[in-house]
Structure formats: structure tokens, C-alpha cells
XYZ file of C-alpha atoms in Angstrom:
740
model
C 26.869 79.186 -11.106
C 25.575 76.209 -13.096
C 28.073 73.744 -11.640
C 27.187 74.748 -8.069
C 23.453 74.633 -8.749
C 23.472 71.296 -10.460
C 25.996 69.462 -8.346
C 23.535 67.977 -5.927
C 21.088 67.047 -8.651
C 23.821 65.047 -10.337
C 24.310 63.121 -7.110
C 20.595 62.439 -6.811
C 20.419 61.102 -10.345
C 23.512 58.969 -9.903
C 22.056 57.480 -6.756
C 18.640 56.806 -8.237
C 20.048 55.317 -11.453
C 22.106 52.635 -9.750
C 19.184 50.196 -9.853
C 18.953 46.862 -11.494
C 19.924 47.072 -15.194
C 18.430 43.654 -15.852
C 15.090 44.711 -14.378
C 14.950 47.823 -16.558
C 15.796 45.828 -19.696
C 13.070 43.335 -18.817
C 10.579 46.193 -18.358
C 11.334 47.445 -21.886
C 11.004 43.921 -23.319
C 7.609 43.595 -21.637
C 6.578 46.985 -23.062
C 7.674 45.794 -26.509
C 5.547 42.658 -26.191
C 2.514 44.717 -25.119
C 3.070 47.092 -28.020
C 3.833 44.691 -30.877
C 2.861 41.241 -29.596
C 5.298 38.485 -28.562
C 6.169 37.381 -32.120
C 7.275 40.741 -33.586
C 8.893 41.652 -30.256
C 11.248 38.695 -30.632
C 12.928 40.518 -33.544
C 14.424 42.983 -31.049
C 17.208 42.565 -28.525
C 17.002 45.007 -25.617
C 19.667 45.585 -22.989
C 20.542 48.247 -20.420
C 24.090 49.266 -19.458
C 24.814 52.272 -17.262
C 28.289 52.514 -18.753
C 26.822 53.714 -22.065
C 26.328 57.146 -20.450
C 29.299 57.015 -18.100
C 30.970 60.180 -19.374
C 28.004 62.568 -19.482
C 25.684 60.816 -17.064
C 22.878 61.761 -19.480
C 20.438 59.162 -20.833
C 21.872 57.575 -23.967
C 20.718 54.896 -26.395
C 22.413 52.983 -29.200
C 20.691 51.328 -32.170
C 22.233 48.764 -34.500
C 21.449 45.600 -36.472
C 18.221 44.741 -38.245
C 17.843 43.714 -41.854
C 17.164 40.235 -43.233
C 17.378 37.664 -40.445
C 19.137 40.006 -37.982
C 17.660 41.273 -34.730
C 17.493 44.985 -34.039
C 19.818 45.762 -31.127
C 18.566 48.401 -28.673
C 20.947 49.408 -25.892
C 20.119 52.081 -23.313
C 21.886 53.544 -20.299
C 18.546 53.251 -18.460
C 15.255 51.533 -19.190
C 13.799 54.898 -20.226
C 16.719 55.491 -22.605
C 16.266 52.033 -24.138
C 12.519 52.631 -24.562
C 13.230 56.007 -26.188
C 15.726 54.304 -28.528
C 13.138 51.683 -29.413
C 10.631 54.451 -30.155
C 13.185 56.237 -32.334
C 13.692 53.054 -34.357
C 9.952 52.434 -34.776
C 9.375 56.077 -35.719
C 12.275 56.836 -38.036
C 13.077 53.424 -39.532
C 9.648 51.753 -39.599
C 7.376 54.786 -40.010
C 5.303 53.847 -36.943
C 3.399 56.118 -34.582
C 2.344 55.775 -30.929
C -0.186 58.241 -29.482
C -2.936 58.681 -26.898
C -5.619 58.165 -29.528
C -4.064 54.932 -30.779
C -1.038 53.554 -32.560
C -0.033 52.852 -36.139
C 2.380 49.908 -35.957
C 2.678 48.407 -39.436
C 6.188 46.939 -39.331
C 8.029 46.479 -42.634
C 9.291 42.935 -43.212
C 12.106 42.277 -42.780
C 12.777 44.970 -40.216
C 14.917 47.728 -41.750
C 18.616 47.662 -40.924
C 20.211 50.527 -39.015
C 22.733 51.571 -41.711
C 25.346 52.762 -39.230
C 25.389 52.271 -35.503
C 23.357 55.188 -34.115
C 24.161 56.599 -30.662
C 22.102 59.446 -29.215
C 22.468 61.194 -25.851
C 19.865 63.617 -24.571
C 21.063 67.141 -23.769
C 18.557 67.177 -20.889
C 18.972 65.487 -17.543
C 15.194 65.440 -17.159
C 12.242 64.982 -19.476
C 9.377 65.834 -17.161
C 5.652 65.071 -17.516
C 2.391 66.227 -15.910
C 0.794 69.147 -14.187
C -0.779 68.794 -10.735
C -4.107 69.453 -12.519
C -3.635 66.574 -14.993
C -4.326 64.209 -12.125
C -7.880 65.564 -11.923
C -8.707 66.634 -15.464
C -7.471 63.454 -17.158
C -6.293 60.697 -14.783
C -8.887 60.834 -12.016
C -10.932 57.733 -12.941
C -8.172 55.642 -14.490
C -7.744 51.955 -13.663
C -4.456 50.074 -13.874
C -4.956 49.103 -17.537
C -5.134 52.766 -18.557
C -2.201 53.721 -16.305
C -0.137 50.925 -17.842
C -0.730 52.371 -21.322
C 0.255 55.825 -20.117
C 3.466 54.708 -18.434
C 4.389 52.824 -21.632
C 3.760 56.041 -23.596
C 5.907 57.946 -21.089
C 8.785 55.479 -21.437
C 8.654 55.503 -25.245
C 8.746 59.301 -25.191
C 11.768 59.321 -22.904
C 10.008 60.688 -19.810
C 12.198 60.068 -16.756
C 10.594 62.412 -14.180
C 6.858 62.420 -13.467
C 4.390 63.109 -10.693
C 3.055 60.070 -8.838
C 0.450 61.579 -6.548
C -2.237 58.905 -6.339
C -3.164 57.571 -2.911
C -1.816 60.502 -0.894
C -5.162 61.202 0.788
C -4.988 57.766 2.430
C -1.637 58.776 3.936
C -2.985 62.154 5.027
C -5.891 60.397 6.697
C -3.439 58.399 8.835
C -1.572 61.583 9.748
C -4.690 63.534 10.660
C -6.006 60.670 12.789
C -2.640 60.512 14.555
C -2.873 64.254 15.217
C -6.267 63.827 16.882
C -8.754 64.778 14.161
C -11.948 62.743 13.957
C -12.893 60.723 10.895
C -15.838 63.040 10.217
C -13.520 66.092 10.312
C -11.219 64.403 7.800
C -14.140 63.418 5.582
C -15.386 66.982 5.621
C -11.950 68.291 4.613
C -11.174 66.226 1.501
C -12.655 67.294 -1.844
C -14.315 64.841 -4.204
C -12.123 62.844 -6.629
C -12.589 65.221 -9.577
C -11.285 68.167 -7.506
C -8.396 66.609 -5.589
C -5.729 68.554 -7.502
C -6.949 71.808 -5.954
C -7.355 70.241 -2.517
C -3.723 69.169 -2.743
C -2.585 72.714 -3.587
C -4.641 74.286 -0.808
C -7.062 76.057 -3.160
C -10.112 74.043 -2.099
C -11.454 71.818 0.633
C -14.748 69.938 1.094
C -16.170 70.634 -2.391
C -17.447 67.509 -4.143
C -16.586 65.279 -1.170
C -16.398 63.245 0.941
C -14.046 60.574 -0.326
C -15.416 57.054 0.239
C -13.331 54.586 2.236
C -13.030 52.379 -0.856
C -11.426 55.297 -2.747
C -8.471 55.299 -0.345
C -7.964 51.541 -0.618
C -8.139 51.473 -4.409
C -5.840 54.480 -4.799
C -3.233 52.990 -2.455
C -3.237 49.784 -4.479
C -3.037 51.743 -7.741
C -0.182 53.926 -6.492
C 1.910 50.875 -5.623
C 1.481 49.545 -9.161
C 2.210 52.944 -10.731
C 5.401 53.374 -8.711
C 6.571 49.836 -9.339
C 6.158 50.236 -13.094
C 7.739 53.708 -13.245
C 10.727 52.528 -11.239
C 11.064 49.381 -13.351
C 11.933 51.669 -16.305
C 14.319 53.781 -14.227
C 11.921 56.728 -14.061
C 11.948 59.038 -11.050
C 8.481 59.347 -9.517
C 7.877 62.671 -7.780
C 6.008 62.114 -4.511
C 4.013 64.820 -2.690
C 5.230 66.677 0.391
C 3.635 68.972 2.979
C 3.157 72.519 1.672
C 1.719 74.039 4.863
C -2.067 73.788 4.347
C -4.048 72.152 7.158
C -7.699 71.376 7.906
C -9.568 73.903 10.035
C -10.108 71.118 12.587
C -6.417 71.428 13.535
C -7.464 74.516 15.501
C -9.813 72.379 17.636
C -7.075 69.906 18.536
C -4.394 72.593 18.965
C -6.168 75.776 20.109
C -2.900 77.735 20.318
C -1.779 76.886 16.791
C -0.662 79.840 14.653
C -2.581 79.678 11.362
C -3.553 82.237 8.751
C -6.769 81.895 6.792
C -6.045 82.557 3.126
C -8.285 84.488 0.744
C -10.926 82.739 -1.326
C -10.002 81.083 -4.609
C -11.766 80.576 -7.923
C -14.978 82.431 -6.994
C -15.615 79.909 -4.204
C -16.695 81.191 -0.806
C -15.028 80.097 2.433
C -17.293 77.051 2.723
C -15.003 75.512 0.114
C -11.874 77.692 -0.030
C -9.985 80.154 2.255
C -7.611 77.414 3.382
C -5.682 77.514 6.655
C -1.928 77.924 6.351
C 0.350 76.996 9.242
C 2.784 79.724 10.236
C 6.322 78.623 9.329
C 7.551 79.278 12.869
C 4.778 77.263 14.541
C 6.205 74.137 16.238
C 3.474 72.070 14.594
C 4.807 72.797 11.079
C 7.811 70.437 11.149
C 5.767 67.830 13.039
C 3.007 67.675 10.409
C 5.491 67.824 7.514
C 7.755 65.093 8.822
C 4.852 62.883 9.981
C 3.400 62.931 6.475
C 6.662 62.298 4.639
C 7.690 59.556 7.040
C 4.369 57.767 6.608
C 4.422 58.306 2.849
C 7.948 56.977 2.296
C 7.333 54.059 4.653
C 4.403 53.085 2.406
C 5.867 53.857 -1.012
C 9.657 54.187 -0.721
C 11.264 57.251 -2.263
C 13.337 58.563 -5.145
C 14.100 61.765 -3.198
C 12.232 64.337 -5.321
C 9.057 65.818 -3.818
C 6.445 68.238 -5.073
C 4.737 70.908 -2.965
C 3.002 74.191 -3.848
C 2.249 76.561 -0.986
C 1.068 79.640 -2.873
C -0.454 78.277 -6.065
C -2.820 81.000 -7.342
C -3.052 82.343 -3.779
C -1.448 85.547 -2.600
C 0.762 84.965 0.447
C -0.320 86.647 3.708
C 2.708 88.925 3.537
C 4.964 90.253 0.789
C 7.835 90.653 3.245
C 10.832 88.701 1.901
C 11.576 87.460 5.438
C 8.121 85.831 5.658
C 8.356 84.270 2.190
C 11.819 82.904 2.929
C 10.660 81.441 6.250
C 7.582 79.821 4.669
C 9.727 78.278 1.946
C 12.455 77.113 4.321
C 9.883 75.457 6.604
C 8.535 73.302 3.747
C 12.039 72.273 2.709
C 13.234 71.569 6.255
C 10.247 69.310 6.917
C 11.378 67.301 3.867
C 15.036 67.036 4.862
C 14.164 66.038 8.438
C 12.865 62.771 6.989
C 14.962 62.562 3.819
C 18.343 64.349 3.974
C 18.652 63.834 0.193
C 15.363 65.599 -0.579
C 15.007 67.810 -3.661
C 11.927 70.024 -3.893
C 10.094 70.201 -7.236
C 8.219 73.522 -7.340
C 5.682 74.539 -9.970
C 6.839 77.998 -11.039
C 3.257 78.937 -11.947
C 2.975 81.221 -8.893
C 5.567 83.628 -10.331
C 3.790 83.683 -13.686
C 0.228 83.871 -12.359
C 0.682 86.890 -10.074
C 3.643 88.823 -11.492
C 2.536 92.035 -9.758
C 3.045 90.386 -6.348
C 6.202 88.460 -7.186
C 8.728 91.221 -7.619
C 12.494 90.570 -7.588
C 12.723 90.651 -3.775
C 9.812 88.230 -3.319
C 11.033 85.799 -5.981
C 14.537 85.984 -4.546
C 13.259 85.207 -1.040
C 11.684 81.945 -2.207
C 14.516 80.868 -4.503
C 17.180 81.728 -1.953
C 15.551 79.929 0.985
C 16.526 76.484 -0.328
C 20.169 75.472 -0.887
C 21.127 75.867 -4.510
C 20.534 72.655 -6.432
C 17.919 71.402 -3.960
C 15.038 73.347 -5.540
C 14.019 72.196 -9.013
C 11.654 74.739 -10.587
C 9.171 73.978 -13.347
C 8.969 76.975 -15.698
C 5.456 75.773 -16.337
C 4.247 77.988 -19.210
C 7.608 78.689 -20.831
C 6.390 78.366 -24.427
C 4.233 81.439 -23.860
C 5.405 83.323 -20.749
C 8.841 82.098 -19.646
C 9.826 83.131 -16.139
C 13.529 82.181 -16.372
C 14.229 85.277 -18.492
C 13.034 87.779 -15.866
C 14.503 85.895 -12.884
C 18.081 85.475 -14.157
C 17.578 81.764 -14.722
C 15.745 81.383 -11.403
C 18.703 82.998 -9.635
C 20.861 79.930 -10.063
C 18.330 77.269 -9.081
C 17.958 74.518 -11.705
C 14.801 74.670 -13.805
C 12.892 72.655 -16.374
C 11.590 74.400 -19.508
C 7.955 73.255 -19.700
C 5.263 73.470 -22.318
C 1.875 73.818 -20.633
C -0.206 74.087 -23.832
C -3.631 72.948 -22.632
C -5.938 74.303 -19.935
C -8.732 72.174 -18.525
C -8.423 69.373 -21.063
C -10.286 71.424 -23.685
C -10.805 70.236 -27.230
C -9.953 72.668 -30.023
C -7.034 72.643 -32.450
C -4.331 74.752 -30.863
C -0.576 75.051 -30.556
C 2.387 77.400 -30.710
C 4.734 74.981 -32.475
C 7.312 77.557 -33.508
C 7.646 78.854 -29.949
C 7.815 75.278 -28.649
C 10.436 74.369 -31.247
C 12.715 77.317 -30.474
C 12.150 77.585 -26.720
C 14.290 74.849 -25.151
C 17.415 75.667 -27.189
C 17.033 79.383 -26.403
C 16.722 78.600 -22.670
C 19.805 76.393 -22.803
C 21.810 79.230 -24.405
C 20.543 81.877 -21.963
C 23.391 83.544 -20.021
C 24.345 81.409 -16.989
C 21.482 79.057 -17.820
C 20.564 76.518 -15.147
C 18.138 74.634 -17.385
C 18.318 70.905 -16.651
C 15.414 69.552 -18.661
C 12.328 69.892 -20.785
C 8.801 69.109 -19.751
C 5.226 68.600 -20.898
C 2.816 70.021 -18.319
C -0.708 70.049 -19.805
C -3.684 70.408 -17.505
C -5.457 67.815 -19.642
C -4.314 65.294 -22.257
C -5.961 63.423 -25.187
C -5.872 66.364 -27.618
C -3.579 68.021 -30.212
C -1.178 65.087 -30.312
C 1.124 66.713 -32.865
C 2.168 69.266 -30.213
C 3.221 66.550 -27.755
C 4.995 64.515 -30.427
C 7.184 67.532 -31.204
C 7.819 68.368 -27.547
C 8.787 64.769 -26.736
C 11.232 64.752 -29.645
C 12.763 68.048 -28.490
C 13.647 66.369 -25.202
C 16.302 64.460 -27.165
C 17.490 67.286 -29.436
C 20.112 69.950 -28.801
C 18.811 72.162 -31.604
C 15.338 73.024 -32.894
C 13.814 71.114 -35.810
C 15.171 72.934 -38.853
C 12.062 72.606 -41.047
C 8.740 72.237 -39.231
C 6.911 71.901 -42.549
C 8.960 68.814 -43.428
C 8.606 67.533 -39.867
C 4.804 67.762 -39.866
C 4.696 66.126 -43.306
C 6.563 63.086 -41.990
C 4.390 63.164 -38.841
C 1.284 62.730 -41.014
C 2.858 59.891 -43.019
C 3.815 58.008 -39.848
C 0.461 58.634 -38.225
C -1.523 57.133 -41.091
C 1.050 54.539 -42.153
C 1.267 55.815 -45.709
C 2.348 59.011 -47.427
C -0.576 60.909 -48.958
C -0.099 64.319 -50.566
C -3.462 65.786 -49.614
C -3.302 64.668 -45.994
C 0.222 66.040 -45.653
C -0.776 69.328 -47.312
C -3.667 69.568 -44.843
C -1.225 69.263 -41.945
C 1.005 71.976 -43.402
C -2.040 74.279 -43.548
C -2.821 73.508 -39.906
C 0.823 74.135 -39.007
C 0.698 77.668 -40.419
C -2.698 78.442 -38.855
C -4.089 76.812 -35.693
C -0.643 75.501 -34.712
C 1.076 78.856 -35.260
C -0.445 80.670 -32.310
C 1.080 84.059 -31.526
C 0.013 87.600 -30.721
C -2.764 88.959 -28.514
C -5.464 86.656 -29.893
C -3.401 83.589 -28.999
C -5.208 81.643 -26.275
C -4.491 78.134 -25.038
C -7.857 77.940 -23.338
C -10.798 77.348 -25.676
C -13.002 80.445 -25.520
C -15.065 79.588 -28.604
C -18.695 80.717 -28.227
C -19.619 77.074 -28.793
C -18.485 76.082 -25.303
C -19.287 79.286 -23.399
C -22.510 80.393 -21.750
C -23.907 82.644 -24.513
C -24.077 86.427 -24.291
C -24.041 89.324 -26.741
C -20.464 90.169 -25.726
C -18.607 86.998 -26.752
C -15.245 87.347 -28.502
C -14.826 85.433 -31.757
C -11.441 86.697 -32.983
C -8.819 84.024 -33.588
C -5.110 84.126 -34.374
C -5.396 82.243 -37.688
C -7.136 82.427 -41.029
C -10.229 80.252 -40.709
C -10.002 79.476 -44.438
C -6.995 77.283 -43.639
C -9.154 75.094 -41.384
C -11.810 74.671 -44.069
C -9.189 73.957 -46.714
C -7.470 71.377 -44.475
C -10.910 69.802 -43.927
C -11.379 69.564 -47.709
C -7.938 68.027 -48.203
C -8.396 65.411 -45.503
C -11.712 64.406 -47.053
C -9.957 64.105 -50.437
C -7.639 61.561 -48.813
C -10.464 59.355 -47.496
C -10.441 56.745 -50.325
C -6.857 55.867 -49.344
C -6.812 56.536 -45.598
C -10.340 55.829 -44.324
C -9.323 52.447 -42.874
C -6.761 54.105 -40.578
C -8.253 54.615 -37.079
C -5.957 57.594 -36.509
C -7.090 59.185 -39.772
C -10.695 58.624 -38.751
C -9.963 60.313 -35.403
C -8.384 63.252 -37.271
C -11.380 63.554 -39.576
C -13.694 63.843 -36.571
C -11.377 66.404 -34.974
C -11.064 68.616 -38.081
C -14.832 68.405 -38.721
C -15.392 69.336 -35.081
C -13.072 72.319 -35.537
C -14.826 73.430 -38.743
C -18.188 73.336 -36.947
C -16.661 75.299 -34.070
C -15.656 77.977 -36.607
C -19.161 77.929 -38.123
C -20.777 78.351 -34.699
C -18.706 81.526 -34.216
C -19.690 82.820 -37.662
C -23.401 82.123 -37.216
C -23.242 83.637 -33.728
C -21.838 86.838 -35.281
C -24.729 86.811 -37.736
C -27.236 86.306 -34.899
C -25.743 89.165 -32.905
C -25.702 91.523 -35.900
C -29.289 90.630 -36.788
C -30.389 91.241 -33.205
C -28.635 94.617 -33.003
C -30.177 95.574 -36.366
C -33.612 94.367 -35.177
C -33.711 92.039 -38.218
C -36.033 89.286 -37.013
C -36.007 87.270 -40.254
C -32.217 86.971 -40.370
C -32.140 86.282 -36.641
C -34.580 83.392 -37.044
C -32.597 81.916 -39.927
C -29.145 82.138 -38.351
C -30.372 81.070 -34.906
C -32.184 78.095 -36.403
C -29.077 76.928 -38.274
C -26.816 77.300 -35.233
C -29.049 75.712 -32.614
C -31.042 73.204 -34.671
C -28.617 72.157 -37.437
C -24.985 72.782 -36.481
C -25.041 71.573 -32.875
C -26.978 68.327 -33.585
C -24.616 67.707 -36.532
C -21.627 68.176 -34.252
C -23.060 65.733 -31.726
C -23.585 63.153 -34.492
C -20.038 63.352 -35.878
C -18.513 63.182 -32.382
C -20.610 60.075 -31.691
C -18.732 58.181 -34.419
C -15.446 58.054 -32.484
C -14.829 56.463 -29.094
C -12.520 59.336 -28.028
C -15.349 61.886 -28.161
C -18.078 60.183 -26.119
C -19.556 61.549 -22.916
C -20.698 57.982 -22.225
C -17.076 56.778 -22.070
C -16.115 59.643 -19.739
C -18.965 58.937 -17.332
C -18.520 55.175 -17.545
C -14.898 55.559 -16.391
C -16.182 57.396 -13.324
C -18.845 54.803 -12.570
C -16.391 51.925 -13.053
C -14.177 53.339 -10.267
C -16.981 52.737 -7.753
C -17.803 49.694 -5.615
C -21.538 50.378 -5.209
C -24.415 51.994 -7.114
C -24.494 54.935 -4.711
C -20.771 55.493 -5.169
C -21.121 55.234 -8.958
C -23.770 57.981 -8.938
C -21.579 60.131 -6.691
C -18.543 59.751 -8.976
C -20.634 60.463 -12.058
C -21.932 63.691 -10.544
C -18.359 64.725 -9.648
C -17.437 64.151 -13.272
C -20.442 66.081 -14.626
C -19.678 69.012 -12.325
C -16.067 69.222 -13.491
C -17.061 69.351 -17.181
C -19.624 72.108 -16.668
C -20.326 74.201 -13.560
C -17.074 73.164 -11.797
C -18.448 74.580 -8.555
C -21.910 74.644 -6.978
C -22.764 78.022 -8.512
C -20.847 77.821 -11.773
C -17.798 79.150 -9.935
C -15.343 78.311 -12.726
C -18.003 77.817 -15.388
C -17.038 75.787 -18.474
C -13.324 75.972 -17.660
C -12.910 72.261 -18.376
C -15.126 72.401 -21.470
C -15.075 69.375 -23.761
C -16.700 68.629 -27.087
C -18.230 65.211 -26.494
C -21.245 63.496 -28.010
C -23.982 63.766 -25.415
C -22.492 66.861 -23.791
C -23.198 68.844 -26.963
C -26.738 67.457 -27.193
C -27.784 67.760 -23.555
C -25.751 70.655 -22.185
C -24.543 73.113 -24.844
C -27.518 72.779 -27.218
C -30.305 73.496 -24.666
C -28.345 76.504 -23.475
C -27.960 77.883 -27.003
C -31.640 77.288 -27.806
C -32.656 79.169 -24.671
C -30.405 82.060 -25.709
C -31.973 82.219 -29.173
C -35.516 82.062 -27.767
C -34.846 84.908 -25.351
C -33.217 87.026 -28.103
C -36.271 86.573 -30.318
C -38.567 87.322 -27.384
C -36.587 90.482 -26.645
C -36.958 91.723 -30.234
C -40.637 90.830 -30.512
C -41.493 92.535 -27.218
C -39.247 95.503 -27.947
C -37.370 95.239 -24.634
C -33.587 94.983 -24.050
C -32.117 91.491 -23.786
C -32.022 90.503 -20.110
C -28.603 88.854 -19.718
C -29.029 88.467 -15.966
C -32.332 86.628 -16.414
C -30.805 84.477 -19.143
C -27.903 83.552 -16.839
C -30.359 82.495 -14.134
C -32.354 80.378 -16.605
C -29.178 78.917 -18.114
C -27.952 77.961 -14.637
C -31.127 75.911 -14.179
C -30.368 74.043 -17.416
C -26.754 73.506 -16.369
C -27.823 72.122 -13.001
C -30.354 69.859 -14.703
C -27.518 68.311 -16.682
C -25.290 67.884 -13.597
C -28.021 66.156 -11.595
C -29.286 64.056 -14.490
C -28.779 60.285 -14.424
C -29.263 59.815 -18.167
C -27.058 57.102 -19.631
C -25.094 57.717 -22.818
C -23.580 55.301 -25.348
C -19.983 54.313 -24.639
C -19.524 52.758 -28.066
C -19.264 54.796 -31.300
C -22.262 55.005 -33.615
C -22.470 56.044 -37.255
C -20.005 56.362 -40.141
C -17.367 59.066 -39.669
C -16.510 59.497 -43.357
C -20.121 59.540 -44.521
C -21.185 62.115 -41.922
C -18.099 64.285 -42.465
C -18.742 64.342 -46.233
C -22.401 65.307 -45.770
C -21.469 68.130 -43.426
C -18.737 69.281 -45.784
C -21.075 69.319 -48.789
C -23.630 71.264 -46.781
C -21.421 73.950 -45.253
C -18.225 74.271 -47.304
C -19.947 75.851 -50.353
C -21.594 78.409 -48.043
C -18.204 79.230 -46.546
C -16.572 79.638 -49.952
C -19.450 81.753 -51.264
C -19.396 83.865 -48.113
C -23.171 83.457 -47.828
C -23.811 81.661 -44.573
């Protein structure tokens, strides 16, 4: 089964990897110069030779040399393999660390020698990266400078397959105009920038739009640069394809067209959802699909792998296997009409999200409608709810074992490191396994970097890490550039608690009361012992005399302090609720006052000390993407909506919650203070708490924040260590004494 399923994929990879070895080597040298500077980079020799992986065809690197006066030799079968080899040397021989939040790159002098020539081949054909949602939750406002950093990070972590979906709306605009739609109909169809991911999957239309003309131009330009850089490393960019969703205006141009209006999505009404899906047998289906792909590949070229999701979080119009097979075949055939070598990358989230609909016959209809080896399925949430197990390894279609991990780009310490560590090897050993890769598919990045460091490393390992405690200890030493017992002990505590998520209380989406619209019914149970968080906080603070000058340590100190305050908010909320139910006004006043007037302002202050936790930076990115003041205001409002209400009526309220300085002060804090005031009022007046009235009042506050034009600092303010110590001295003794 595996040989049949993977045969075509092998051909695709062979074809796409026959590029210019010299160009890929040069791309890695340029990355090295950006990372270390031209001087230190000169101590490395980088080359790319396909023959290094001739036997297996799998990415391979070889390290040798180094030591006094000798250059470190890095050889890779592709540019990505060479970059991964370089990263391995920096990590394991130099004790360096490269992450989203910054890098620790203190190189020993002379550079350490590689004792014996080290050759490593990945067991995985693909190391995949991204989720369709990442494009909106994290990448939406990025400029080229930020994309360049990310593609460097991807190369160093061995990523060789990634979505490249920028600029597609400009191509769709050409197609729709060619089909006879008016510009105003097209403008009305597209969502705003912060919601494009769901427009692309057919969940939404119109909401947050229209897209300015300048958006299309800038995204086209950006996409060309992204693709050029990805390809220069030998990565395979995944381009979008037609999934079947069309604007309603199609029915004006083609009155006889056979379309089905889908159900609503995400608590949106049909003004913004209920998309139109072309019937697979309609003659317009292949025309639209091939028009789009032809225009897209003419503009951007192709690497023959395309992403499309027809039924993402939407129930198909029929559960009949014949319908599902026809719908799937139509998408694939529209691809192969333009590109006979097309492979379809499908997010397997649909099977996981609605398991009651996707029974064996329905799953089989989709998987069987595409020739085996031409459908590449992302088992998107495999660390928690793997689909390959209940579908007999996707019935012979190749799949990628993915770690989703994060929903909405939330902050909050979280991970299931043991499940992540064991998962890929277990999938590879599954009977008749068709696993061809590992993947990282977070909805949002810039959080919990330890989880992604492990997952990236597993992309190059056949077996799990044998001792995660030892692994996380060395992770801490690399991250801060020096071994420190207390800091490493803190990480081991976090490993056994927040990063050991399992059981019913295990949630990847942050549901802490801190970031939810308050009620008397909020759940505060967690899967870990909160004492471990407070003890890790204490240990990290103990390490400050040695590590305070490390920017990554400073970032960690903010993050662990943020987490400790998140725990305290839950505990004080429990006290508030108990006091209210017991009609204890004095205790209610005390606990409410601490939560709303001490804890939340303290959290805002500590977040303000680090550039990674600033609302001002988030909003400034949005404004910087604009070409006029009006556009800047429009983009900023898009961004504010996504963080908070998400839709016009709080449709997916606080899904993309963040803990940012400014957002705490001007969004979460007013909401909590209103809640406390109404609880007190309820007790004093002797009437039940009016949740419905509170929700209405809270919505007014939430809207006030969305429509506000208040500016926020985009540079850090205050001393992280000093503030963290003060907060620790104030709250840790209360925690230990159990007398909040």
C-alpha cells in the first residue's frame, strides 16, 4: 500500500529538487550572514549536493571540520537540509538558540570542532509548516523584513513544505472580472485582511471588507518575494487552488448556475456567511477552477502542490458518498486540467471537527476520489486527536502528522510535550502507515517556543527524545547562553505541569477567566498543579542576578509572571464567586478590588516591559501596512476586531484572545470592573445577578475598544526584573500561606 501511495509523491519531490544547487547554497550563506554577521559567517563553508541523499531521496546534511583555524563544513542535499545542518551545529556544538522571540548566538572561539564527521538524514519526506488560519492570526500585517526572518527560521528548522497564500485575492479579482462580475461585487465579496483565512475556506465573505486596491498590489509584490526566497532554499511552497466556493454575484452573471447555499458559520448570519458552493457537475466548476489556477501559476510559477478546503467546519449539503466523491473529484480535476502533476494538500480538520458526519463511508468517498498518492492529508491535530488511527492511515493516502497546539494565537503556557514526543514515531510504526512527514500547524505563533523547538527537532529524528527532562534542561541552557541550575529546574517544573497536558481538563485554547467575558459560570479547573507555576516563577527570579541581561530570559520572566497572574485571577475570581453566593459583601469587596484594581493593572505593567507583549506593536503593524490615514484606521479596526469581538456582534468572542499591554488595561480591565460593580449592586439590592444585562453592557465596552483610536506605546517601558520581583513579593507569600 505505502509504495503505491507514495510513488507519485516521490516523483514530485525529485522533480522539484532538481533546481540549482549553487543557488540553494548561496541562499544558506546569505542566511548565515544575516544571522551571525559577515565576519563570523566566514568561518563556515556551505555547499549543496543532491548526491548526498541519492539513495534515500530524503533530506540529508553532513557536518565536519571546525576547531582552531579550520572552517566548519556544512553540506546539504538541499538548501533546507544545509540550513538544518547549520542549525544543528549552532545548537548542539555552540549552545546557540534561534526563536521567534529572539536569538542567543554567543559563538565560542574558536568554533568547536565536529569530533567525527556527522551525517544525518531525516526520516520524513516533508517537514510542513502553517495552518490556513496562521495567515490571519499572525502573518496578516507582515512586511518583507518580518517574512524574511520567518523564512530563515523555517529553513533553520528544516521546513521544506509551507503554505504561500499571500496575494491570491488579486488573482481571484482577475478571474471574477473575466467571468463578468463588477468591481463593486468583488469588493463586497472579499473579507477584510484580518479575516481572509476564513474567506479563503468559504466560511465567511464580506465581513471586515472591502480590500483596498493597494492591498492587492502590495500582497502580489510580497508573494513574489516570499516565493523567491522559499524556492531559493529548495522549499516547496503550497499555492492555493479552487475549492468550489463562489460569490453570490455568480448567479447574476450565470442565472442557470447550479449552486447550493451552505449553512451559517461561527454564529454569523448570512450577511457574512452561508457561502455559495458550485455543484461539482456544473459546467462552470472546471472553468472557474482552471481559470484561477492558470492565472495563478502564470503569475507565480508552481511547485505542483496546492491547498484547498471545501468543507472546513461546514457540513456538506449531502452525506451521500456519491456526492462527496464528486465534489472532491471536481476540485482535483480542475487542478490537473492546468497542472497534470498536481498534488492536493488537504487539511484533515474536517474529519476531526465533525466526526459524527464523517463516518467511514463519507471519509472513504473523499479519500478515494483522488488517485492514491495525489492527495496529501494534514492530520492537523494529531498530538491530541489523530485521525489516521480511525481511518486506516487515511485509507492509503499519504499524510503528515501535525501538531496544531495553539488556537487563535492565544498567550498562556501550554503544551502536550509527551504526546508530541511520542506521536510521530507511533504514526510511523502504525500498520500500513502512509505517514510521509511531520508538521507544525498552529493557528497563531509567537508563544510557547519550547513546544515548537521540540517539534522541529522531531522532524529529523526517527525515535522520540529519550529523556524530556534532560532535553528541556539543555533547551534552557541554550536559550539563555549559560547553564543555571535554578532556571533549568524551573523548566523541569513547567515540563511536568503546564507542558504535560492530558486528560479532560487539557485545553489548547486559553479559557482562563482572565480573557473571557465574565460570568458566574466560568470554569477554572486546569490540568496541572498551579504550585508548579509559582515555584517555577520563584526559581526564575532566583536566577536573575546571572541571567537578567539575556533578552530571552527577560521575555521568559514576563511570560511566567503573566502566567502566575493568570492563575491568581482565577483564584480571586473563585473567591469573588463564593463570596457572592454566600452574600458576603465584605469578602466580595476585598477580592473584587484586588482582582480588578491590583492584579490587572499589575499585569498590564509587566507586559509593557517587553516588546513582544505590546498592543501598540500589534496595531502599529496594521497601520504600517496602509498607504493612507483612512486605510491605516481601517486596518487598525480590523486588527482590534480580531483580538476581541471577532464579528460585529461578538460572534466568536475572545477566540483570538491575547495578553498585551494596553489590551489588558483598556479591554479586559473595564469589563472585569463592570462585572464586579454589577455583582455588588446585585447583592446590595437583593436581586439576582442579571447576566443578560451585564452581557449587553459589556458589549458596549467591547465595541468602545474596537472603535477607539487611542494610540499605545510600541516601545517597552519599565524594568522587567524589578516589576516581577515586586509582584512576586506581594503575591507569592499569599499563595504559600493559602490566604489570598
